[in-house]
Short mmCIF file of C-alpha atoms in Angstrom, two decimals:
data_model
loop_
_atom_site.label_atom_id
_atom_site.label_comp_id
_atom_site.label_asym_id
_atom_site.label_seq_id
_atom_site.Cartn_x
_atom_site.Cartn_y
_atom_site.Cartn_z
CA MET Q 1 -0.06 -0.26 0.49
CA GLU Q 2 1.55 3.67 -1.31
CA LEU Q 3 2.03 6.01 1.42
CA ASP Q 4 -0.59 8.27 -1.06
CA GLU Q 5 -3.33 5.93 -1.16
CA LEU Q 6 -3.59 6.31 2.60
CA GLU Q 7 -6.45 8.64 4.12
CA GLU Q 8 -4.43 8.50 7.69
CA VAL Q 9 -1.60 7.58 9.14
CA PHE Q 10 -1.01 6.68 13.01
CA VAL Q 11 1.09 8.20 16.07
CA VAL Q 12 1.51 5.46 18.72
CA LEU Q 13 3.15 4.48 21.12
CA THR Q 14 4.94 1.20 21.46
CA LEU Q 15 5.15 -0.76 24.52
CA PRO Q 16 7.59 -3.18 25.73
CA LYS Q 17 6.06 -6.84 25.17
CA LYS Q 18 7.54 -8.37 28.30
CA SER Q 19 5.43 -6.41 30.26
CA LEU Q 20 2.57 -6.92 27.65
CA LYS Q 21 2.97 -11.37 28.45
CA PRO Q 22 -1.20 -11.90 29.39
CA LEU Q 23 -2.72 -9.69 26.72
CA LEU Q 24 -0.60 -10.95 24.08
CA LYS Q 25 -1.01 -14.64 25.70
CA PHE Q 26 -4.85 -13.68 25.69
CA ARG Q 27 -4.71 -12.41 22.17
CA ARG Q 28 -2.89 -15.48 21.19
CA LYS Q 29 -5.14 -18.15 21.96
CA ILE Q 30 -8.39 -16.18 20.09
CA ALA Q 31 -6.39 -15.72 17.53
CA LYS Q 32 -5.71 -19.36 17.59
CA LYS Q 33 -9.27 -20.68 18.30
CA TYR Q 34 -10.73 -18.46 15.23
CA ASN Q 35 -7.44 -18.84 13.16
CA LEU Q 36 -7.66 -15.10 12.61
CA TYR Q 37 -3.70 -14.51 11.81
CA PRO Q 38 -2.77 -17.88 10.27
CA ASP Q 39 0.24 -16.40 8.69
CA GLY Q 40 1.48 -15.71 12.34
CA ASN Q 41 1.56 -12.17 11.67
CA TYR Q 42 -0.33 -10.26 14.30
CA PRO Q 43 -0.82 -6.57 14.77
CA GLU Q 44 1.83 -5.29 17.14
CA LEU Q 45 0.58 -4.45 20.54
CA HIS Q 46 -0.05 -0.40 20.91
CA ILE Q 47 -2.16 3.16 22.19
CA THR Q 48 -2.93 5.55 19.47
CA LEU Q 49 -2.47 8.96 20.95
CA ASN Q 50 -3.62 10.57 17.24
CA ARG Q 51 -4.15 9.93 13.76
CA ILE Q 52 -2.95 12.70 10.62
CA LYS Q 53 -2.97 13.05 7.33
CA ASP Q 54 -1.47 11.49 5.06
CA ASP Q 55 -0.33 14.22 2.54
CA SER Q 56 0.89 16.16 6.48
CA VAL Q 57 3.29 13.03 6.94
CA ASP Q 58 6.56 15.29 7.38
CA THR Q 59 4.72 17.90 8.96
CA GLY Q 60 3.66 15.12 11.46
CA ILE Q 61 7.10 13.91 11.50
CA GLU Q 62 8.37 17.09 12.52
CA ILE Q 63 5.89 17.44 15.24
CA VAL Q 64 6.81 13.99 16.76
CA ASN Q 65 10.24 14.64 16.74
CA ASN Q 66 10.23 17.71 18.52
CA LEU Q 67 7.52 16.41 21.44
CA ALA Q 68 9.86 13.59 21.86
CA ASN Q 69 13.00 15.42 22.13
CA LEU Q 70 10.86 17.23 25.70
CA THR Q 71 9.39 14.02 26.54
CA GLU Q 72 10.34 12.08 29.55
CA GLU Q 73 9.29 8.57 30.38
CA VAL Q 74 5.48 8.15 30.00
CA ARG Q 75 3.95 5.61 31.91
CA ILE Q 76 1.40 2.93 30.66
CA SER Q 77 -0.88 1.74 33.41
CA ILE Q 78 -4.09 -1.23 33.17
CA GLU Q 79 -5.35 -2.30 36.34
CA ASN Q 80 -8.04 -4.48 35.30
CA PHE Q 81 -8.40 -5.81 31.65
CA LYS Q 82 -11.97 -3.69 30.49
CA CYS Q 83 -13.50 -4.02 27.47
CA PHE Q 84 -15.31 -0.33 26.48
CA ASN Q 85 -15.22 -0.87 23.55
CA VAL Q 86 -16.86 -3.30 20.79
CA LYS Q 87 -17.47 -2.54 17.42
CA ASP Q 88 -17.84 -5.20 14.37
CA ASP Q 89 -14.03 -4.75 13.89
CA PHE Q 90 -12.29 -4.34 16.73
CA LEU Q 91 -12.11 -5.99 20.52
CA VAL Q 92 -10.03 -2.72 22.80
CA LEU Q 93 -8.94 -2.74 26.48
CA GLU Q 94 -9.12 1.19 27.96
CA VAL Q 95 -5.89 2.09 29.24
CA ASN Q 96 -5.60 4.67 32.71
CA LYS Q 97 -5.03 8.40 31.84
CA THR Q 98 -1.49 8.89 33.40
CA GLU Q 99 -0.52 12.53 34.52
CA SER Q 100 2.24 11.63 31.38
CA LEU Q 101 -0.13 10.24 28.51
CA VAL Q 102 -2.37 12.86 29.16
CA LYS Q 103 0.87 15.10 28.74
CA LEU Q 104 2.55 13.87 25.94
CA ALA Q 105 -1.48 13.36 24.21
CA ASP Q 106 -2.58 16.81 24.86
CA LYS Q 107 0.41 18.23 23.38
CA LEU Q 108 0.50 16.30 20.64
CA ASN Q 109 -2.80 17.33 19.85
CA GLU Q 110 -2.43 20.69 20.49
CA LYS Q 111 0.06 20.81 18.27
CA LEU Q 112 -1.69 18.56 15.07
CA THR Q 113 -4.58 20.49 15.63
CA LYS Q 114 -3.31 23.93 14.96
CA LYS Q 115 -0.87 22.54 12.53
CA GLY Q 116 -4.91 21.44 10.82
CA ILE Q 117 -3.26 17.64 10.44
CA SER Q 118 -5.37 15.84 12.70
CA THR Q 119 -7.91 13.82 11.87
CA ILE Q 120 -9.83 13.57 15.28
CA ASP Q 121 -12.39 15.56 15.50
CA ASN Q 122 -13.92 14.86 18.81
CA TYR Q 123 -10.24 14.75 21.32
CA ASP Q 124 -12.13 15.37 24.49
CA GLU Q 125 -13.45 12.39 24.09
CA TRP Q 126 -10.53 10.28 22.68
CA GLN Q 127 -9.93 7.31 25.38
CA PHE Q 128 -6.25 5.93 24.66
CA HIS Q 129 -6.41 2.36 24.32
CA ILE Q 130 -4.81 -1.12 22.94
CA THR Q 131 -6.55 -3.09 20.08
CA LEU Q 132 -6.60 -6.57 21.31
CA ILE Q 133 -8.79 -8.12 18.20
CA SER Q 134 -8.54 -5.97 14.85
CA ASN Q 135 -11.42 -7.86 12.22
CA LEU Q 136 -9.80 -5.61 9.69
CA PHE Q 137 -6.24 -7.21 9.73
CA ALA Q 138 -7.86 -10.92 10.19
CA LYS Q 139 -7.65 -13.18 7.79
CA ASN Q 140 -11.28 -15.00 9.15
CA PRO Q 141 -12.49 -12.19 11.31
CA ILE Q 142 -14.52 -13.18 14.55
CA PRO Q 143 -18.41 -12.82 13.97
CA LYS Q 144 -19.99 -9.32 16.58
CA SER Q 145 -21.89 -12.30 18.37
CA ASN Q 146 -18.05 -13.75 19.34
CA LEU Q 147 -16.81 -10.53 19.92
CA ASN Q 148 -19.65 -9.13 22.06
CA ASN Q 149 -18.67 -13.02 24.70
CA LEU Q 150 -15.45 -11.84 24.59
CA CYS Q 151 -15.67 -8.51 26.11
CA VAL Q 152 -18.19 -10.01 28.36
CA ALA Q 153 -15.51 -12.93 30.03
CA LEU Q 154 -12.97 -10.26 30.47
CA ASP Q 155 -14.35 -7.31 31.33
CA GLY Q 156 -13.50 -6.49 34.97
CA PHE Q 157 -10.68 -9.40 35.12
CA PRO Q 158 -8.10 -8.15 37.33
CA GLN Q 159 -4.32 -7.59 35.75
CA SER Q 160 -2.35 -5.34 36.65
CA ILE Q 161 -0.16 -4.22 33.93
CA TYR Q 162 2.64 -0.80 34.89
CA THR Q 163 5.42 0.13 32.45
CA GLN Q 164 6.88 2.67 30.24
CA THR Q 165 6.81 3.44 26.31
CA LYS Q 166 9.03 2.57 24.76
CA ALA Q 167 9.14 4.58 21.57
CA ILE Q 168 6.23 7.53 19.45
CA GLU Q 169 5.63 5.85 16.31
CA ILE Q 170 4.14 7.27 13.19
CA TRP Q 171 2.45 4.14 11.04
CA LYS Q 172 1.06 3.36 8.00
CA PRO Q 173 -2.28 1.24 8.05
CA THR Q 174 -0.63 -1.92 7.61
CA LEU Q 175 0.45 -5.42 9.45
CA ASP Q 176 3.96 -5.69 7.11
CA PRO Q 177 6.93 -4.45 9.38
CA ASP Q 178 8.81 -3.39 6.17
CA GLU Q 179 6.03 -0.87 5.16
CA LYS Q 180 3.93 -0.02 8.23
CA VAL Q 181 6.99 2.54 10.94
CA ILE Q 182 7.18 5.97 8.77
CA THR Q 183 9.25 6.95 11.82
CA SER Q 184 10.19 5.73 15.08
CA ILE Q 185 12.15 7.78 18.48
CA LYS Q 186 13.00 6.29 21.33
CA LEU Q 187 11.55 7.45 24.58
#
């Protein structure tokens, strides 16, 4: 997929895999049961901070680079598995709004909005989350009723995850690791 074919790209925070073991294990079980990713190419778990118009990637990279240089560690917290949103295509888990996460996301949104390149219309309603399952990338999508059942089973399950972000990146919406990352800056 060529960048000029896209409508938007994503500004994301990546996380250390070691700290995500419970989520990775849960996702792997679901993926095996439904044969979601038969080629073994799983979507990388991440937190989306914002979206950028695809024709403004260079400006987005500049903003992300500047913010990364001013940002110290960003703490991430999940106290319970909390499924807050099930649509036909996604099973997502809520991420707590830590002070450092909110500070970075608010600064990013302010700068992207000032340049007119953010594609988020309702930032005040944005909820930080990690997408566990995306039917958009699954070879064999999970039916909506099964996604609802998974959400009910998952909601409220106690699991504490405390970690720090690894990097802030801009991604194309693809699973291909060679095509996905446009830029990556360690935090």
